[in-house]
mmCIF file of C-alpha atoms in Angstrom:
data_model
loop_
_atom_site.group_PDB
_atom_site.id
_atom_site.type_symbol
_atom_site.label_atom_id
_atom_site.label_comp_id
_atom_site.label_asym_id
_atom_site.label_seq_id
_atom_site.Cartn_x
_atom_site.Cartn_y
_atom_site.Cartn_z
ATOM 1 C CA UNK A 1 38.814 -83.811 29.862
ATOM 2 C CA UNK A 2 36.521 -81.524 31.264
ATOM 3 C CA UNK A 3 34.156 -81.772 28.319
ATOM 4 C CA UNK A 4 36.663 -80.778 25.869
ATOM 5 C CA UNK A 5 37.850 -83.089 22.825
ATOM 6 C CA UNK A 6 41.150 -83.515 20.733
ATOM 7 C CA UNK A 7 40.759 -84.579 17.409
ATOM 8 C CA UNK A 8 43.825 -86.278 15.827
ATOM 9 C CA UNK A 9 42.496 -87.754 12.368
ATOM 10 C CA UNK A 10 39.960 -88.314 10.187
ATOM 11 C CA UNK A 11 38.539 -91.379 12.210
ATOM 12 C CA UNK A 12 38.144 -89.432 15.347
ATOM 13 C CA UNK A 13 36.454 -86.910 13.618
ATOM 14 C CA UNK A 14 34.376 -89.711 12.618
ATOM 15 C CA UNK A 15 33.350 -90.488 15.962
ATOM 16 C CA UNK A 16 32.646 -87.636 17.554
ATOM 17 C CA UNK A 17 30.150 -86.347 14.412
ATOM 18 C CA UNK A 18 28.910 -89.665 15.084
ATOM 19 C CA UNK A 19 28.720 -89.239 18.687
ATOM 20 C CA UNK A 20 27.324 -85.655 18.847
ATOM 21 C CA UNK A 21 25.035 -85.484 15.393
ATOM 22 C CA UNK A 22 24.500 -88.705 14.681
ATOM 23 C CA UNK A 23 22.663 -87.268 11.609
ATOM 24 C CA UNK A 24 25.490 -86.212 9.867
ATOM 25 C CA UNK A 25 27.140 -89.753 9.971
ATOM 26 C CA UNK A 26 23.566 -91.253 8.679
ATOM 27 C CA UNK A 27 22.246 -88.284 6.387
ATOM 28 C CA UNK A 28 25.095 -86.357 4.819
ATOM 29 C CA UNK A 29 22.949 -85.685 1.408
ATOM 30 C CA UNK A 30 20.671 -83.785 3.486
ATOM 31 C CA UNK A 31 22.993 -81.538 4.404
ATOM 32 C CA UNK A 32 24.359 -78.629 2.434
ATOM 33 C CA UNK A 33 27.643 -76.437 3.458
ATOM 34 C CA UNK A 34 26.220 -72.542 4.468
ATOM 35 C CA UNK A 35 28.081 -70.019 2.485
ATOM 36 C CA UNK A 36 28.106 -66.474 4.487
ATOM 37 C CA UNK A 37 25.588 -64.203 3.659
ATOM 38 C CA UNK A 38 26.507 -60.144 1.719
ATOM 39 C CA UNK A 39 27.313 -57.979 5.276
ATOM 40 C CA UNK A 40 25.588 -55.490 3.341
ATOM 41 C CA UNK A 41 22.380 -57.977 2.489
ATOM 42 C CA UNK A 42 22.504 -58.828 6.624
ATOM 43 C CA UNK A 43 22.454 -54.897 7.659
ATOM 44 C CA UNK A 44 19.575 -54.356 4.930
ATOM 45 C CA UNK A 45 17.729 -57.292 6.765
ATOM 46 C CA UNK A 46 18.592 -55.771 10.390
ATOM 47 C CA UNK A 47 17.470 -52.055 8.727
ATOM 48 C CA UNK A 48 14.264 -52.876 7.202
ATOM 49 C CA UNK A 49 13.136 -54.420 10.156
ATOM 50 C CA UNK A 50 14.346 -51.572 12.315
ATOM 51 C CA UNK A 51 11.894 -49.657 9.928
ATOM 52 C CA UNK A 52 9.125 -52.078 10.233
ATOM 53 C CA UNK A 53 9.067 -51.723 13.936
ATOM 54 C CA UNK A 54 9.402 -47.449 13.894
ATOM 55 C CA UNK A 55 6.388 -47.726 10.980
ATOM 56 C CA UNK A 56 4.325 -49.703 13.671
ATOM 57 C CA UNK A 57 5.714 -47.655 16.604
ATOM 58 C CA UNK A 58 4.664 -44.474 14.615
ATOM 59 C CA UNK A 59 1.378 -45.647 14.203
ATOM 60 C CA UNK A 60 0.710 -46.807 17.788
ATOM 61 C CA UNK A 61 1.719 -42.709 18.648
ATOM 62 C CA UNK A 62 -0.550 -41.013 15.941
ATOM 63 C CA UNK A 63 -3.468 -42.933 17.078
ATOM 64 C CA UNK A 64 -2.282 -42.316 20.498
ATOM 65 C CA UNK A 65 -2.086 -38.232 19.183
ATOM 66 C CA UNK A 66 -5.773 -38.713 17.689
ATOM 67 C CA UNK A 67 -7.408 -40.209 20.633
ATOM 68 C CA UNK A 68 -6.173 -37.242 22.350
ATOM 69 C CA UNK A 69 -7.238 -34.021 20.274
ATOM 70 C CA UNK A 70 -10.648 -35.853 19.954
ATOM 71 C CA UNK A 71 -11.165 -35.250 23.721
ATOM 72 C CA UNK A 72 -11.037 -31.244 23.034
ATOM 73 C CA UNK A 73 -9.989 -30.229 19.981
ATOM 74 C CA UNK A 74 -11.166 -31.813 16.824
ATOM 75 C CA UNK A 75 -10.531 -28.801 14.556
ATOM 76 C CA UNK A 76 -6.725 -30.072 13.625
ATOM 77 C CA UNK A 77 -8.612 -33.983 12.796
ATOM 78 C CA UNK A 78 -10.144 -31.858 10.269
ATOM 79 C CA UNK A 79 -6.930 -30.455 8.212
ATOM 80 C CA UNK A 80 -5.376 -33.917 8.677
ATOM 81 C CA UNK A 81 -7.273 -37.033 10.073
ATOM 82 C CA UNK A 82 -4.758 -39.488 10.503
ATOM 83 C CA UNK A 83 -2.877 -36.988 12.757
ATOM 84 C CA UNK A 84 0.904 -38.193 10.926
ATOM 85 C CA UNK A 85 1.852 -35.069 9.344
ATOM 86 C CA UNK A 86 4.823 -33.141 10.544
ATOM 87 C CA UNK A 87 3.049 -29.791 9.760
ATOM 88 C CA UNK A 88 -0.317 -30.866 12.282
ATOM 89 C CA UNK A 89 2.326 -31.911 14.954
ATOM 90 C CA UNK A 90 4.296 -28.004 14.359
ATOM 91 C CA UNK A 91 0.713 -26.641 14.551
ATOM 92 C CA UNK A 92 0.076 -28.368 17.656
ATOM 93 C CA UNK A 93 3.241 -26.919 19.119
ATOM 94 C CA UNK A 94 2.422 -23.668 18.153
ATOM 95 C CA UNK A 95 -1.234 -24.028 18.875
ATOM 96 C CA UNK A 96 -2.038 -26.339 21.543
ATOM 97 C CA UNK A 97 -5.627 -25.579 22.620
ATOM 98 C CA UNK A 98 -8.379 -24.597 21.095
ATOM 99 C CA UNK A 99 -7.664 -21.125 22.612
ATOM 100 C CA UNK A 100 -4.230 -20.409 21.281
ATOM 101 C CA UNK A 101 -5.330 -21.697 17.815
ATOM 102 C CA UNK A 102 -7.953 -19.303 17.492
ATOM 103 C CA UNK A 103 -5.084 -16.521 18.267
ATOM 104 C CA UNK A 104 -2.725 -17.697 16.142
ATOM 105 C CA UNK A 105 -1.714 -14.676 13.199
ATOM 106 C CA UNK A 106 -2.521 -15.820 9.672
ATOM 107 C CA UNK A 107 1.297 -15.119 8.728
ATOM 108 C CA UNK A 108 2.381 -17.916 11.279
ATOM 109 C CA UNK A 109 0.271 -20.397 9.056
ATOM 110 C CA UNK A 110 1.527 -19.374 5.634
ATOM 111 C CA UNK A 111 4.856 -19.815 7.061
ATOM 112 C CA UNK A 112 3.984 -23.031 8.374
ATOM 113 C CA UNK A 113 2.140 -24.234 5.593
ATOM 114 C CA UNK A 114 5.195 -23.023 3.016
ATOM 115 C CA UNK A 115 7.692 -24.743 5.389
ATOM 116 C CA UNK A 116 6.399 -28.179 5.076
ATOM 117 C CA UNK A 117 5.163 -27.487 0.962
ATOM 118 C CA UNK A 118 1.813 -28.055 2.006
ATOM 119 C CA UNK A 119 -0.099 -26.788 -0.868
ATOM 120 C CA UNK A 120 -3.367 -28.802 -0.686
ATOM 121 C CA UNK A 121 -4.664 -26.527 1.881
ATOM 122 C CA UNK A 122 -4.435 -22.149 1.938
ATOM 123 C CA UNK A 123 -3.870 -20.153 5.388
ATOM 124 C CA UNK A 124 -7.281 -19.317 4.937
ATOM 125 C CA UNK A 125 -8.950 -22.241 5.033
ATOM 126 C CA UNK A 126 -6.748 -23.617 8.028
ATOM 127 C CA UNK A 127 -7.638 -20.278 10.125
ATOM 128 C CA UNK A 128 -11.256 -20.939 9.211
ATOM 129 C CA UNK A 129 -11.032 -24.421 10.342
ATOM 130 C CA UNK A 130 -9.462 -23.448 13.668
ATOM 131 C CA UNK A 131 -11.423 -20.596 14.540
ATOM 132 C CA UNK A 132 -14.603 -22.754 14.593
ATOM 133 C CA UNK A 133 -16.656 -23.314 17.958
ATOM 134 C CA UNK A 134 -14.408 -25.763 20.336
ATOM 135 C CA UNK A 135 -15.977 -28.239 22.467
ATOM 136 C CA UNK A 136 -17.366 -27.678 25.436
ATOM 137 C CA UNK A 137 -14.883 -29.330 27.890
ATOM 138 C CA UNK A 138 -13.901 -28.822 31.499
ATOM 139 C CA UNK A 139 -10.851 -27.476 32.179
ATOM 140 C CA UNK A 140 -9.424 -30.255 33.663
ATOM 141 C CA UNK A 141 -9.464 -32.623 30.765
ATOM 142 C CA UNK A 142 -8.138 -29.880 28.262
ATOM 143 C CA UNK A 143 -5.344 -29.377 30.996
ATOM 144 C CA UNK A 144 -4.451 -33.093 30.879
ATOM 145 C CA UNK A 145 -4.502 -33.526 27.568
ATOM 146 C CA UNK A 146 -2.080 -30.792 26.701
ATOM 147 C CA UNK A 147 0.296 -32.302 29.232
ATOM 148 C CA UNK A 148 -0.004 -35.472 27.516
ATOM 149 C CA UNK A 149 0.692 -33.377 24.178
ATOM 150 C CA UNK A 150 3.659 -32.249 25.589
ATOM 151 C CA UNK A 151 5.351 -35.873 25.787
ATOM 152 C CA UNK A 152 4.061 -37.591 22.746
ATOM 153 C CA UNK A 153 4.870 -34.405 20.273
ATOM 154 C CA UNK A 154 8.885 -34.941 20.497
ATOM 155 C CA UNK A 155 8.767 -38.856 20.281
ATOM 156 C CA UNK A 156 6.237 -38.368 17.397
ATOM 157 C CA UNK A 157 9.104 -36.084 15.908
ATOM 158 C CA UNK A 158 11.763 -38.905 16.712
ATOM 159 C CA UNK A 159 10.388 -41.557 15.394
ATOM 160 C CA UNK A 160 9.571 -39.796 11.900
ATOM 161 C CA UNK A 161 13.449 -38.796 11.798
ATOM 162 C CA UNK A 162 14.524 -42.103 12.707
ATOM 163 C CA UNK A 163 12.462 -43.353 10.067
ATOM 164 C CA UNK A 164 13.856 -41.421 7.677
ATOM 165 C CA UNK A 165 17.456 -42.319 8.641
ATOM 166 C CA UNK A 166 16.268 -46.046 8.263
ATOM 167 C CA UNK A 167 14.828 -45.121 4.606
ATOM 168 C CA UNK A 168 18.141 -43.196 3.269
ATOM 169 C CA UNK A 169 19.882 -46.378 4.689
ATOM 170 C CA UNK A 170 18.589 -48.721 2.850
ATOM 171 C CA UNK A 171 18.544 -46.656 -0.178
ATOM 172 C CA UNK A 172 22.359 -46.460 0.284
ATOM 173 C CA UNK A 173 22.521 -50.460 0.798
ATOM 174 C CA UNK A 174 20.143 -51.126 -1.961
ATOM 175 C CA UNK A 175 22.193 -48.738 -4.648
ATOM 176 C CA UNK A 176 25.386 -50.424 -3.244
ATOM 177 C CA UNK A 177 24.513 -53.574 -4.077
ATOM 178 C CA UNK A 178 22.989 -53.162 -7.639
ATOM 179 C CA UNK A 179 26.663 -51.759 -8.567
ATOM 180 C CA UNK A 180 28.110 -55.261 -7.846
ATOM 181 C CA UNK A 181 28.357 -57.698 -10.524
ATOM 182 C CA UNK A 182 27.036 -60.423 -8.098
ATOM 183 C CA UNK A 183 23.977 -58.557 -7.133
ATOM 184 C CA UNK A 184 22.322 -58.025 -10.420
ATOM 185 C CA UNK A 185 19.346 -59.254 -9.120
ATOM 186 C CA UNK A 186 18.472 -55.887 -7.244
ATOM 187 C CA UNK A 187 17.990 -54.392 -10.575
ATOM 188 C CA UNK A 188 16.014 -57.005 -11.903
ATOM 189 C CA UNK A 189 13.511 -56.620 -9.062
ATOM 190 C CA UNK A 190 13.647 -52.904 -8.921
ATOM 191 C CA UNK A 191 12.360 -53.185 -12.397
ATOM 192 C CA UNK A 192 9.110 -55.038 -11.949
ATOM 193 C CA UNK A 193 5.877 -52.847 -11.976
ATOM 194 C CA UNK A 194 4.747 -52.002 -8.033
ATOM 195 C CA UNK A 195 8.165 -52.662 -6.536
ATOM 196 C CA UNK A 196 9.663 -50.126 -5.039
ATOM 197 C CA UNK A 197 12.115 -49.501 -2.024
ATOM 198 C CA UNK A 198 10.395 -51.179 0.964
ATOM 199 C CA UNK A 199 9.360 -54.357 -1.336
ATOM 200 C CA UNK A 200 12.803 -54.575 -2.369
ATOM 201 C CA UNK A 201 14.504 -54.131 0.586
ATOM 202 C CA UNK A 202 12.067 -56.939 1.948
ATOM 203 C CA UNK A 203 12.755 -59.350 -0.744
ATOM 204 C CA UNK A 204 16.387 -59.100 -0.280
ATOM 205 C CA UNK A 205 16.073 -59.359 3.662
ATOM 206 C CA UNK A 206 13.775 -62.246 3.859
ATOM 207 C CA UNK A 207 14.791 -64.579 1.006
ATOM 208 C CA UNK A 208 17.815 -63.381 -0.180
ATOM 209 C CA UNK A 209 18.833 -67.067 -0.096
ATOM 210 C CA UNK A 210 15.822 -68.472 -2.326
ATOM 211 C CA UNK A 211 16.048 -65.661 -4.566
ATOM 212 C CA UNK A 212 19.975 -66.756 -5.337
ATOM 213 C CA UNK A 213 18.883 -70.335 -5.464
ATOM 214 C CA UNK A 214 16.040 -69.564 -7.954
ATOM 215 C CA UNK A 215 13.902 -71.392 -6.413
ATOM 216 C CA UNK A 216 10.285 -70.176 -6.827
ATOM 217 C CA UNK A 217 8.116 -72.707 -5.027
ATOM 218 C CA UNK A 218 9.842 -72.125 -2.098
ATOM 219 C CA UNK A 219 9.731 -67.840 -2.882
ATOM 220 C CA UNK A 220 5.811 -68.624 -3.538
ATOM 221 C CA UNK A 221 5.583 -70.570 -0.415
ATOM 222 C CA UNK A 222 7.410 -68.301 1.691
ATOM 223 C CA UNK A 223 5.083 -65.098 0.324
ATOM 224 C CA UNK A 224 2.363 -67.079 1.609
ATOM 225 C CA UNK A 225 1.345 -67.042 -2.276
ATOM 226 C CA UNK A 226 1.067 -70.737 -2.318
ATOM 227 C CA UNK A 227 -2.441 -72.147 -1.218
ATOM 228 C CA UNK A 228 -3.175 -75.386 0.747
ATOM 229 C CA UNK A 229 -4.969 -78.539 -0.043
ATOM 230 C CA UNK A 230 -6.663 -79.992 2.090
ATOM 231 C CA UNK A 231 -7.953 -83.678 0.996
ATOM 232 C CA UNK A 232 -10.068 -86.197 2.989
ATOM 233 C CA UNK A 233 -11.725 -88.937 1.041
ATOM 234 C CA UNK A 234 -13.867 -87.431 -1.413
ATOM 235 C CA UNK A 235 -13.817 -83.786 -0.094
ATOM 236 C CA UNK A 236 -11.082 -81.251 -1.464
ATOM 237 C CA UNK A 237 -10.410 -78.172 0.179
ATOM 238 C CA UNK A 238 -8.472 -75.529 -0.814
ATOM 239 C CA UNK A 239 -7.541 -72.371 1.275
ATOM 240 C CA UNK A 240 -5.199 -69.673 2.160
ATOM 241 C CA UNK A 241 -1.552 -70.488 3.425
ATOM 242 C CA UNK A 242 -0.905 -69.283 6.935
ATOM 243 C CA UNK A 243 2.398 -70.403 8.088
ATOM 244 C CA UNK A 244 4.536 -68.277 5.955
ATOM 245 C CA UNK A 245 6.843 -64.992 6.230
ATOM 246 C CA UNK A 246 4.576 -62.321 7.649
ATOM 247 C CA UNK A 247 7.170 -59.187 6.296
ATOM 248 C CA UNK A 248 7.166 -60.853 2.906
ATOM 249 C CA UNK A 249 3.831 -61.627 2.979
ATOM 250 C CA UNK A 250 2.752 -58.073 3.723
ATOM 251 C CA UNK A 251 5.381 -57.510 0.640
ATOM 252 C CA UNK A 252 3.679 -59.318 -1.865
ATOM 253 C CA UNK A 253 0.237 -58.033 -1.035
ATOM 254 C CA UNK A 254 1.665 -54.606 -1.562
ATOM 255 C CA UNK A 255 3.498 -55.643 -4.796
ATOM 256 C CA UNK A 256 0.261 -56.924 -6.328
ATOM 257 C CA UNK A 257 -1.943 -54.084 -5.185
ATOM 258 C CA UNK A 258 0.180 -51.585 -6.596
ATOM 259 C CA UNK A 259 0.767 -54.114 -9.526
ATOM 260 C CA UNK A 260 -2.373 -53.936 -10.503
ATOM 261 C CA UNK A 261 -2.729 -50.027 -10.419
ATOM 262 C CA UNK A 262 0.453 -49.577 -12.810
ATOM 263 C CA UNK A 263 0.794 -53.275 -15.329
ATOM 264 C CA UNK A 264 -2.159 -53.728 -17.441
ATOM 265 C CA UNK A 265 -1.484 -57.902 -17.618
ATOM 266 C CA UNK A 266 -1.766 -57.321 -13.767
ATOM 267 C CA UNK A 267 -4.991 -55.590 -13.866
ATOM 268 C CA UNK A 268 -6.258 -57.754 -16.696
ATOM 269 C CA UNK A 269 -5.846 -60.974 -14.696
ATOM 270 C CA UNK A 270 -6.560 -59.538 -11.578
ATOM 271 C CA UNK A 271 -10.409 -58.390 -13.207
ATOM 272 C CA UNK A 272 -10.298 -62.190 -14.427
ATOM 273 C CA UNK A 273 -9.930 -63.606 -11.179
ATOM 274 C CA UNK A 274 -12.591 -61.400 -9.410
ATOM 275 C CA UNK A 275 -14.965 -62.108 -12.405
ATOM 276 C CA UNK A 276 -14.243 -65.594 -11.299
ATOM 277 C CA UNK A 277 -15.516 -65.200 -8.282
ATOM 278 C CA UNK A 278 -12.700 -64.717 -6.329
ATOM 279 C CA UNK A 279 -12.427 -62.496 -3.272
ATOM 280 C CA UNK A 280 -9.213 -59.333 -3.293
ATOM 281 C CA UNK A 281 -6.949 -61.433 -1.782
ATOM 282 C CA UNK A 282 -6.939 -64.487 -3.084
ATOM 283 C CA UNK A 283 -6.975 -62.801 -6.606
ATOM 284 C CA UNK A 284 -3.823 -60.072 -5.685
ATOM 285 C CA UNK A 285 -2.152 -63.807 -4.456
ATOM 286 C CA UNK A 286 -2.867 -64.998 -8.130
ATOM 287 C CA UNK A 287 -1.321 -61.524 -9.538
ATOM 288 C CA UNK A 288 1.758 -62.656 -7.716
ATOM 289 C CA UNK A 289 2.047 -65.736 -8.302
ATOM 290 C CA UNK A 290 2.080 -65.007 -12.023
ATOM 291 C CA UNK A 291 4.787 -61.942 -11.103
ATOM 292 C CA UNK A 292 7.327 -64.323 -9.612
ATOM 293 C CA UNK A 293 7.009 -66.819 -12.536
ATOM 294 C CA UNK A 294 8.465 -64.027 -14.463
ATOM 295 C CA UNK A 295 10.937 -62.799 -11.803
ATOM 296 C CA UNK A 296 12.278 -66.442 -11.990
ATOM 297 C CA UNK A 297 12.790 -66.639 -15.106
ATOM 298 C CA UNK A 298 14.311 -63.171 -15.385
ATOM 299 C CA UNK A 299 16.387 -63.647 -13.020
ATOM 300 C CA UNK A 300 17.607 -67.009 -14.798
ATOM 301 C CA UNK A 301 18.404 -65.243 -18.201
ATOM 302 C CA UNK A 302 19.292 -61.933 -16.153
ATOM 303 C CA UNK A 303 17.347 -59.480 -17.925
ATOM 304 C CA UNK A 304 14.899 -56.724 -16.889
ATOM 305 C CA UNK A 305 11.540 -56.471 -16.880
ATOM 306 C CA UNK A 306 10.132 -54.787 -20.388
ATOM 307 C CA UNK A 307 6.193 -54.489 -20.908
ATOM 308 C CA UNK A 308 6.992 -54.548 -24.426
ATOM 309 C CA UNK A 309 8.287 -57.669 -24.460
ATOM 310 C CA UNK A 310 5.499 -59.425 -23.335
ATOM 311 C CA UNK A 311 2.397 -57.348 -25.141
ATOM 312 C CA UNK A 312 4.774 -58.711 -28.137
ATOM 313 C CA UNK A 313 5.341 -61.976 -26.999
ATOM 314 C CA UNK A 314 1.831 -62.393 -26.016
ATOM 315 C CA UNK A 315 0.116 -61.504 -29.771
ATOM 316 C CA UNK A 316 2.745 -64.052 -31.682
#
């Protein structure tokens, strides 16, 4: 009554899977009971994302910061282009216009400099760079700018701090779950060449399920690492996967690329496949691919990555 049901054996039960989902009464092999997921391994996947969107968010405000300053003051673009230092933005505060930079004491930029360990520049060379001819601009531009200054400054500053609470968080997840017995896997990963915190974190969010399953055609389709074929009579195409994971697939790119920078099998396959003919991407794909044939079977005999293990393995 009132669409609500009373089940008093197996045989209504029966009926009303029957009745509702009639694929479980037809299909039941294709089917497989859910175990809950690690609370920690489903606040990692809420927190990395959370980080993913403040990284974008972050960007979207120091272009937003750039586009600004190159409408009248183009001397801080020099010190720092990408405008996504914490130092620039303190400058900025300090020094808003073109005007005030030029007055601004040489102590207040040691200081400055010292309190964000910036040693790549001197005081001296950010004075000089400051205290070079402005643009010519009309007052009223420089006046709106350093309004809109005013605004995006402190949510520049908030998002960097929030992004740095996101990043000790899932440092603290990440450590907690490599001290479990059950979560060896963490430090299996961490141990690969070119994965670090974000990749990790990643991995664990987005296919924490396939990783625990073993299963590497579906990690390799997932990463977007698997290609396509494409097959119509006599003509055979192969190209890039699309539908895929776009966080782990930004993951694995990273993994290879810094792969290659820091394993030399990586680099040495990675110069094959480009000999080959093969464009970046499709050769940092192959780099990966070959990584998570390893990670799979490391992960089966649960042991960590060791270069000298395979340079050995490789010359017998």
């Amino acid at each position: 009554m009132g669409g609500r049901w009373t089940l008093y054996d197996a045989s209504d039960a029966s009926v009303a899977i029957s009745s509702r989902v009639p694929a479980l009464a037809t299909d039941r092999p294709a089917f497989r009971r859910l175990a809950p997921e690690d609370a920690r391994l489903v606040e990692l996947r809420e927190v990395s994302r959370l980080d993913d969107d403040l990284r974008e968010e972050l960007g979207r405000l120091t272009n937003r910061l750039r586009e600004q300053l190159s409408r009248f003051f183009l001397q801080p673009l020099q010190l720092c282009p990408a405008a996504d230092e914490p130092w620039l933005w303190a400058l900025l505060e300090r020094a808003p216009t073109p005007a005030a930079a030029r007055a601004l004491p040489r102590a207040a930029v040691r200081h400055l400099l010292t309190r964000y360990r910036i040693r790549r520049l001197s005081a001296e060379a950010v004075i000089a760079v400051l205290r070079t001819p402005a643009l010519p601009v009309a007052p009223g531009p420089v006046n709106a700018a350093q309004v809109h200054l005013t605004v995006l400054l402190p949510r520049l500053r908030l998002v960097h701090a929030q992004r740095a609470t996101c990043a000790a968080r899932v440092d603290e997840l990440l450590e907690q779950l490599a001290e479990t017995p059950e979560h060896r896997d963490v430090a299996i990963l961490q141990s690969f060449p070119g994965v670090g915190r974000v990749v990790t974190a990643t991995m664990l969010a987005e296919a924490s399920r396939l990783l625990a399953a073993r299963d590497y055609h579906g990690l390799r389709a997932h990463l977007g690492v698997a290609p396509i074929t494409k097959q119509s009579g006599k003509r055979k195409l192969v190209v890039m996967r699309y539908a895929c994971n776009p966080r782990l697939r930004a993951a694995a790119h990273y993994w290879g690329q810094t792969a290659v920078g820091h394993d030399p099998r990586s680099r040495a396959q990675y110069a094959r496949l480009r000999a080959g003919g093969h464009s970046h991407g499709r050769a940092i794909r192959g780099v990966v691919d070959r990584l998570l044939r390893v990670l799979m079977a490391m992960l089966t005999t649960q042991t960590l990555y060791d270069p000298a293990r395979r340079v050995i393995a490789t010359a017998s």
